[in-house]
Amino acid sequence: MSLQFPPGDVVASFGMYLKFKSLADLLRMRHPDLASTVSVPDIPPHYVKIDLGDTQGALLAITKIGGIHVWAVTAPGISSRPIILPLNGMSDENLVDTLHAAASAHVQGRSVASPWRWGEAEVTPIVQLADQLTANGAVVHNVVGKNHYFLYHHADGWWDPRVGIARTGTRSYLDATYGDFAYRASHHKTLGWRADIYDPRERQWARLADPLGAGDPQGIGKLPDVADLVDVSPKAIAYLACELTRESSWECHDPWSPVDAPPFRAAPDGVRTTDLLEELLPTTHSAGERAAPQELPPDLLVRRVESQLRAFGLADVEWGDSSSPLVSHSRHIAWHNSARSMSTSEVQRLNGVAAAEEKQLLVLTRSGLTRPACQFADKAKALAFQWDAKTGLLFNGNARGTDLLFPRLEDFEMSIGQRSRDMARD
């Protein structure tokens, strides 16, 4: 006599059914007010449903969006853009609480309550800011906190069937629009608040010089070494939301465009010549030959790097003397043009030079840093960036340097629906 086991797909389907049954039981236990309306179908597709009458319901299901499986919560009023949650890492309590919040909003005739409306499980500073901005008339498109999943969507409100997965380290953020401008406001528990204003017409970024008011220790003006800011007061949240909905009050660092090259400006008279820059920043061409056409000439490379550093908030960066292309009153700026990644010993030596000058280190390298060198640079509170010889754009670097970069333009435009609007216009 042989035993016959059910096929694998049948076992998987039954396991999924049991999972949704357990979620339904948990929902009834945590939220008895809607317990009688909760159900799970006996046959696929499986989901948890809260019956809202008139053939309507709030659903919790696993779905595939743009090739990625996610938990999705839909209900009347949010069905055009569901709340999505990662398939792994979410507690069952968070899943059923989100479903209950969506159903309760429909029953009570209001918006989904915070923090569930933003796909978050708890109220955090970035969630508080999203709520305050919404109350002030701004449109908050996506909030990224502990849930790093969000939907790309179109400006007219309907969502683009693709999931974005933010890789932000320990910085949480939101993307919002107000009037003719968009911005990303972000929070780091030790580096404080940052607000990057984006002008879609010029495709240009500008960073608020001091998001929480002049002299406030939480402002970016103290970057990047402010004290620990575990607690964020409601007053600070309200102030920042007010700043971001009053264009006339914006005080920003130098604007910068990642799309179009900044206008070329010659070096200040008497400061340096192209020959001197060639010596300090030699290009990869052979002796006696001109630089490869795909690489920027050294003077333009330095100018583009300078414009980005000033836009990041390092406002005292300027053209230097014969010893360094760029100088700063607060940073010792070291250029590294080798094809080999910088080692820990090299960064340690440069950090010693910076300390002797009572400055902090800023490294600009063609080839990047080794992982141990990056770790040392972070501990030393140094900044490091890698520069692209063809475009002059800064990227990578150590964690502290990468944290200062502006959002990737393509991702940001898709987050706020701007790219979709441009495509529709074309």
Coordinates of C-alpha atoms in Angstrom, one line a residue:
M1 CA 0.0 0.0 0.0
S2 CA 1.5 3.3 -1.0
L3 CA 0.7 6.7 0.5
Q4 CA -0.2 9.5 -1.9
F5 CA 0.6 13.0 -0.8
P6 CA -1.3 16.0 -2.2
P7 CA 0.5 18.0 -4.9
G8 CA 2.8 20.9 -3.7
D9 CA 0.5 23.6 -5.1
V10 CA -2.4 22.2 -3.0
V11 CA -0.2 22.1 0.1
A12 CA 0.9 25.7 -0.5
S13 CA -2.7 26.9 -1.1
F14 CA -3.8 25.3 2.1
G15 CA -0.9 26.8 4.0
M16 CA -1.9 30.2 2.6
Y17 CA -5.5 29.6 3.6
L18 CA -4.4 28.9 7.2
K19 CA -2.3 32.1 7.2
F20 CA -5.2 34.2 6.3
K21 CA -7.5 32.4 8.7
S22 CA -5.0 33.3 11.5
L23 CA -4.9 36.9 10.4
A24 CA -8.7 37.0 10.5
D25 CA -8.8 35.6 14.0
L26 CA -6.2 38.1 15.1
L27 CA -8.3 40.9 13.5
R28 CA -11.4 39.9 15.4
M29 CA -9.5 39.7 18.6
R30 CA -7.8 43.1 18.3
H31 CA -10.8 44.9 16.8
P32 CA -14.1 43.4 18.0
D33 CA -16.0 46.4 16.6
L34 CA -15.9 44.9 13.1
A35 CA -15.5 41.2 14.1
S36 CA -18.8 40.1 12.7
T37 CA -17.9 41.5 9.2
V38 CA -14.6 39.6 8.8
S39 CA -14.3 36.7 6.5
V40 CA -11.8 34.6 4.5
P41 CA -12.9 32.8 1.3
D42 CA -12.5 29.0 1.4
I43 CA -11.1 28.8 -2.1
P44 CA -8.3 30.8 -3.8
P45 CA -7.6 33.7 -4.2
H46 CA -7.2 34.0 -0.4
Y47 CA -7.6 37.3 1.4
V48 CA -9.0 38.8 4.6
K49 CA -12.1 40.9 3.9
I50 CA -14.1 43.3 6.1
D51 CA -17.6 43.6 4.6
L52 CA -18.6 47.3 4.3
G53 CA -22.0 46.7 2.6
D54 CA -23.3 47.3 -0.9
T55 CA -20.8 44.7 -2.2
Q56 CA -17.9 46.8 -0.9
G57 CA -15.2 45.7 1.3
A58 CA -11.7 46.4 2.7
L59 CA -9.2 43.7 1.7
L60 CA -5.8 42.5 2.9
A61 CA -4.1 40.3 0.3
I62 CA -0.8 39.3 -1.2
T63 CA -0.4 40.7 -4.7
K64 CA 2.2 41.2 -7.3
I65 CA 3.0 44.7 -8.4
G66 CA 5.6 45.3 -11.1
G67 CA 7.2 41.9 -10.4
I68 CA 7.4 42.3 -6.6
H69 CA 5.1 40.5 -4.2
V70 CA 3.7 42.7 -1.4
W71 CA 1.0 42.9 1.1
A72 CA -1.7 45.3 -0.2
V73 CA -4.6 46.9 1.7
T74 CA -7.5 48.3 -0.4
A75 CA -10.8 49.9 0.6
P76 CA -13.3 52.2 -0.9
G77 CA -11.6 55.6 -1.2
I78 CA -8.1 54.2 -1.4
S79 CA -8.7 51.5 -4.0
S80 CA -7.0 53.6 -6.7
R81 CA -3.8 53.6 -4.7
P82 CA -3.5 50.8 -2.2
I83 CA -1.4 50.8 1.0
I84 CA 1.5 48.5 0.4
L85 CA 3.6 46.7 2.9
P86 CA 6.7 44.4 2.4
L87 CA 6.0 40.7 2.3
N88 CA 8.6 40.0 4.9
G89 CA 9.4 41.8 8.1
M90 CA 5.8 43.0 8.9
S91 CA 4.1 41.8 12.1
D92 CA 0.7 40.2 11.8
E93 CA -0.5 42.9 14.2
N94 CA 0.6 45.7 11.9
L95 CA -1.1 44.0 8.9
V96 CA -4.5 43.7 10.6
D97 CA -4.3 47.1 12.2
T98 CA -3.7 48.7 8.8
L99 CA -6.7 46.8 7.3
H100 CA -8.9 47.9 10.3
A101 CA -7.8 51.5 9.8
A102 CA -8.8 51.5 6.2
A103 CA -12.2 49.9 6.9
S104 CA -12.9 52.3 9.8
A105 CA -12.1 55.3 7.7
H106 CA -14.8 54.3 5.2
V107 CA -17.3 53.5 7.9
Q108 CA -16.7 56.9 9.6
G109 CA -16.5 58.9 6.4
R110 CA -12.9 60.2 6.9
S111 CA -9.4 59.7 5.7
V112 CA -7.4 56.7 6.9
A113 CA -5.9 57.5 10.3
S114 CA -2.2 58.1 10.7
P115 CA 0.3 56.4 10.7
W116 CA -1.5 53.6 8.7
R117 CA -2.4 56.0 5.9
W118 CA 1.3 56.3 5.2
G119 CA 2.0 52.6 5.4
E120 CA 3.7 52.9 8.7
A121 CA 3.2 51.0 11.9
E122 CA 3.9 53.7 14.4
V123 CA 4.0 57.5 14.7
T124 CA 7.5 58.8 14.0
P125 CA 8.8 62.4 13.4
I126 CA 8.5 61.9 9.6
V127 CA 4.9 60.7 10.0
Q128 CA 4.1 63.7 12.2
L129 CA 5.5 66.0 9.6
A130 CA 3.5 64.3 6.9
D131 CA 0.3 64.9 8.9
Q132 CA 1.2 68.5 9.6
L133 CA 2.0 69.2 5.9
T134 CA -1.3 67.7 4.8
A135 CA -3.1 69.9 7.3
N136 CA -1.3 72.9 5.9
G137 CA -2.4 72.1 2.3
A138 CA 0.6 70.3 0.9
V139 CA 0.2 67.0 -1.0
V140 CA 2.3 64.2 0.6
H141 CA 3.0 61.6 -2.1
N142 CA 5.1 59.0 -0.2
V143 CA 6.4 58.5 3.3
V144 CA 9.4 56.2 3.9
G145 CA 10.2 55.3 7.4
K146 CA 10.5 51.8 8.7
N147 CA 8.4 50.7 5.7
H148 CA 10.8 51.3 2.7
Y149 CA 8.2 50.2 0.1
F150 CA 6.2 52.8 -1.8
L151 CA 4.3 53.2 -5.1
Y152 CA 5.4 55.2 -8.0
H153 CA 2.3 57.1 -9.2
H154 CA 1.0 59.8 -11.6
A155 CA 0.4 63.4 -10.8
D156 CA -3.4 63.1 -11.4
G157 CA -3.7 60.6 -8.5
W158 CA -3.8 57.2 -10.2
W159 CA -0.9 55.0 -9.4
D160 CA 1.7 53.6 -11.6
P161 CA 1.9 49.8 -11.1
R162 CA 5.5 49.7 -9.9
V163 CA 6.9 49.4 -6.4
G164 CA 9.8 51.5 -5.2
I165 CA 12.1 50.2 -2.5
A166 CA 14.0 53.0 -0.8
R167 CA 17.6 52.4 0.4
T168 CA 18.0 55.3 2.8
G169 CA 20.0 53.7 5.7
T170 CA 18.8 55.4 8.9
R171 CA 17.3 58.5 7.3
S172 CA 13.5 58.6 6.9
Y173 CA 11.9 61.0 4.4
L174 CA 8.8 62.1 2.7
D175 CA 8.2 63.5 -0.8
A176 CA 5.6 66.3 -1.1
T177 CA 4.4 69.0 -3.4
Y178 CA 3.2 72.5 -2.6
G179 CA 2.2 75.0 -5.3
D180 CA 4.7 74.9 -8.1
F181 CA 7.5 73.2 -6.1
A182 CA 8.3 69.8 -4.7
Y183 CA 10.6 68.8 -1.9
R184 CA 12.0 65.9 0.0
A185 CA 12.1 66.4 3.8
S186 CA 14.1 63.9 5.7
H187 CA 15.1 63.2 9.3
H188 CA 18.1 61.5 10.9
K189 CA 18.1 60.9 14.6
T190 CA 21.6 62.3 15.0
L191 CA 22.0 64.6 12.0
G192 CA 18.6 66.3 12.3
W193 CA 16.2 67.6 9.6
R194 CA 17.0 68.3 6.0
A195 CA 14.7 69.8 3.3
D196 CA 15.6 69.8 -0.3
I197 CA 13.4 72.0 -2.5
Y198 CA 13.0 71.0 -6.2
D199 CA 11.8 73.3 -9.0
P200 CA 10.3 71.0 -11.7
R201 CA 10.4 73.8 -14.3
E202 CA 14.2 74.3 -13.9
R203 CA 14.8 70.7 -12.7
Q204 CA 16.9 72.3 -10.0
W205 CA 17.6 71.5 -6.4
A206 CA 18.1 73.9 -3.5
R207 CA 18.7 72.9 0.1
L208 CA 17.1 74.9 3.0
A209 CA 19.9 76.6 4.9
D210 CA 18.2 76.2 8.3
P211 CA 15.0 74.2 8.3
L212 CA 14.1 74.8 11.9
G213 CA 15.0 78.5 12.2
A214 CA 18.2 80.5 12.5
G215 CA 20.4 79.3 15.3
D216 CA 18.4 76.2 16.1
P217 CA 20.9 73.3 16.8
Q218 CA 18.7 71.0 14.7
G219 CA 19.3 73.0 11.5
I220 CA 21.4 71.8 8.5
G221 CA 23.6 74.9 9.1
K222 CA 25.4 72.9 11.7
L223 CA 26.0 70.0 9.4
P224 CA 27.0 67.3 9.7
D225 CA 28.0 67.0 13.4
V226 CA 25.0 68.1 15.5
A227 CA 24.2 66.6 18.8
D228 CA 21.9 63.5 19.3
L229 CA 18.3 64.4 18.5
V230 CA 16.3 61.4 19.6
D231 CA 13.3 63.6 20.8
V232 CA 11.7 65.9 18.2
S233 CA 9.2 68.4 19.7
P234 CA 5.7 68.9 18.1
K235 CA 6.7 72.6 18.0
A236 CA 9.7 71.8 15.7
I237 CA 7.5 69.7 13.5
A238 CA 4.9 72.5 13.2
Y239 CA 7.6 75.0 12.4
L240 CA 9.1 72.9 9.7
A241 CA 5.7 72.3 8.1
C242 CA 5.1 76.0 8.2
E243 CA 8.4 76.7 6.5
L244 CA 7.7 74.2 3.7
T245 CA 4.3 75.8 2.9
R246 CA 5.5 79.4 2.8
E247 CA 7.7 79.8 -0.3
S248 CA 8.5 83.4 0.6
S249 CA 10.4 82.3 3.7
W250 CA 12.7 79.8 2.1
E251 CA 16.4 80.6 2.6
C252 CA 18.4 78.1 0.6
H253 CA 22.0 77.3 -0.2
D254 CA 23.2 77.7 -3.8
P255 CA 20.9 76.0 -6.3
W256 CA 22.2 73.1 -8.4
S257 CA 20.9 71.2 -11.3
P258 CA 21.8 67.5 -11.8
V259 CA 20.5 67.5 -15.4
D260 CA 22.1 70.5 -17.1
A261 CA 25.7 71.4 -16.5
P262 CA 26.1 74.6 -14.4
P263 CA 27.2 77.5 -16.5
F264 CA 31.0 77.6 -16.9
R265 CA 32.7 80.3 -14.9
A266 CA 36.3 81.0 -15.3
A267 CA 38.7 80.8 -12.3
P268 CA 39.1 84.1 -10.4
D269 CA 41.8 86.3 -11.9
G270 CA 45.2 85.6 -10.5
V271 CA 44.2 82.4 -8.7
R272 CA 45.3 79.6 -11.0
T273 CA 45.8 78.6 -14.6
T274 CA 44.7 75.6 -16.5
D275 CA 48.3 74.3 -16.5
L276 CA 48.4 74.4 -12.7
L277 CA 45.1 72.5 -12.5
E278 CA 46.5 69.9 -14.9
E279 CA 49.4 69.4 -12.5
L280 CA 47.1 69.1 -9.4
L281 CA 44.5 67.0 -11.2
P282 CA 46.3 65.1 -14.0
T283 CA 44.0 63.5 -16.5
T284 CA 44.5 60.0 -17.8
H285 CA 45.8 60.9 -21.2
S286 CA 49.4 60.3 -22.3
A287 CA 52.0 63.1 -22.0
G288 CA 51.7 65.6 -24.9
E289 CA 48.2 64.6 -25.7
R290 CA 45.0 66.4 -25.0
A291 CA 42.5 65.0 -22.5
A292 CA 40.1 62.4 -23.8
P293 CA 37.0 64.2 -25.2
Q294 CA 34.7 62.3 -22.8
E295 CA 36.5 63.7 -19.7
L296 CA 36.0 67.2 -18.4
P297 CA 38.9 69.7 -18.4
P298 CA 40.2 70.0 -14.9
D299 CA 39.0 73.6 -14.4
L300 CA 35.4 72.7 -15.3
L301 CA 35.6 69.6 -13.1
V302 CA 36.7 71.7 -10.1
R303 CA 33.9 74.2 -10.8
R304 CA 31.2 71.5 -10.9
V305 CA 32.5 69.9 -7.8
E306 CA 32.5 73.2 -6.0
S307 CA 28.9 74.0 -7.1
Q308 CA 27.7 70.7 -5.6
L309 CA 29.5 71.1 -2.3
R310 CA 28.1 74.6 -1.9
A311 CA 24.6 73.3 -2.7
F312 CA 25.0 70.6 -0.1
G313 CA 25.5 73.2 2.5
L314 CA 29.3 73.6 2.6
A315 CA 28.9 77.3 1.9
D316 CA 32.6 78.3 2.7
V317 CA 34.1 76.2 -0.1
E318 CA 35.8 78.3 -2.7
W319 CA 38.7 78.4 -5.2
G320 CA 42.0 78.1 -3.4
D321 CA 45.7 78.7 -4.0
S322 CA 48.4 76.7 -5.7
S323 CA 48.3 74.0 -3.1
S324 CA 44.7 72.9 -3.6
P325 CA 42.0 73.5 -6.2
L326 CA 39.4 74.1 -3.5
V327 CA 39.7 75.3 0.1
S328 CA 37.4 75.8 3.0
H329 CA 37.7 77.5 6.4
S330 CA 36.1 74.5 8.1
R331 CA 37.4 71.6 6.0
H332 CA 40.8 70.4 4.8
I333 CA 40.0 69.4 1.2
A334 CA 42.1 66.7 -0.3
W335 CA 42.0 65.5 -3.9
H336 CA 42.8 62.0 -4.9
N337 CA 43.3 61.2 -8.6
S338 CA 44.7 57.6 -8.4
A339 CA 42.9 54.7 -10.1
R340 CA 43.4 52.8 -6.9
S341 CA 40.9 53.1 -4.0
M342 CA 42.1 55.1 -1.0
S343 CA 43.4 53.0 1.9
T344 CA 42.8 53.4 5.6
S345 CA 46.3 54.6 6.1
E346 CA 46.0 57.3 3.5
V347 CA 42.8 58.6 5.0
Q348 CA 44.3 58.4 8.5
R349 CA 47.3 60.5 7.3
L350 CA 45.0 63.1 5.7
N351 CA 42.9 63.2 8.8
G352 CA 46.0 64.0 10.8
V353 CA 46.8 66.9 8.5
A354 CA 43.2 68.2 8.9
A355 CA 43.4 67.9 12.7
A356 CA 46.7 69.9 12.7
E357 CA 44.8 72.7 10.9
E358 CA 41.9 72.4 13.4
K359 CA 39.6 71.4 10.5
Q360 CA 37.7 68.3 9.5
L361 CA 38.6 66.2 6.5
L362 CA 36.9 66.3 3.1
V363 CA 38.2 63.8 0.5
L364 CA 37.4 64.1 -3.2
T365 CA 38.5 60.9 -4.9
R366 CA 38.4 59.5 -8.5
S367 CA 38.3 55.9 -7.4
G368 CA 36.6 55.8 -4.0
L369 CA 37.6 54.5 -0.6
T370 CA 38.1 50.9 0.6
R371 CA 35.5 49.7 3.1
P372 CA 37.8 50.0 6.1
A373 CA 38.8 53.5 4.9
C374 CA 35.1 54.5 4.7
Q375 CA 34.5 53.2 8.2
F376 CA 37.4 55.2 9.6
A377 CA 36.3 58.3 7.8
D378 CA 32.8 58.0 9.4
K379 CA 34.3 57.6 12.8
A380 CA 36.5 60.6 12.2
K381 CA 33.5 62.6 11.1
A382 CA 35.1 63.2 7.7
L383 CA 33.3 63.6 4.4
A384 CA 34.3 61.6 1.3
F385 CA 32.9 61.8 -2.2
Q386 CA 33.8 60.1 -5.5
W387 CA 33.8 62.3 -8.6
D388 CA 33.0 61.3 -12.1
A389 CA 35.6 62.5 -14.6
K390 CA 33.1 62.7 -17.4
T391 CA 30.3 64.6 -15.7
G392 CA 31.8 66.1 -12.5
L393 CA 29.0 64.6 -10.5
L394 CA 29.7 63.5 -6.9
F395 CA 28.5 60.1 -5.7
N396 CA 29.2 57.2 -3.3
G397 CA 31.8 58.1 -0.7
N398 CA 31.5 57.2 3.0
A399 CA 28.2 57.1 4.8
R400 CA 28.4 60.7 6.0
G401 CA 29.2 62.0 2.5
T402 CA 26.5 59.9 0.8
D403 CA 24.0 61.2 3.3
L404 CA 24.5 64.8 1.9
L405 CA 23.7 63.9 -1.7
F406 CA 20.5 65.1 -3.3
P407 CA 17.9 62.5 -4.1
R408 CA 18.3 60.6 -7.4
L409 CA 16.3 62.7 -9.8
E410 CA 14.6 59.9 -11.7
D411 CA 13.3 58.2 -8.6
F412 CA 12.2 61.5 -7.1
E413 CA 10.2 62.6 -10.2
M414 CA 8.5 59.2 -10.3
S415 CA 7.7 59.4 -6.6
I416 CA 5.9 62.7 -7.0
G417 CA 4.4 61.9 -10.4
Q418 CA 6.4 64.5 -12.2
R419 CA 7.9 62.2 -14.8
S420 CA 4.5 60.8 -15.6
R421 CA 3.1 64.3 -16.2
D422 CA 6.0 65.1 -18.6
M423 CA 5.4 61.9 -20.5
A424 CA 1.7 62.6 -20.8
R425 CA 2.4 66.1 -22.1
D426 CA 4.8 64.7 -24.7

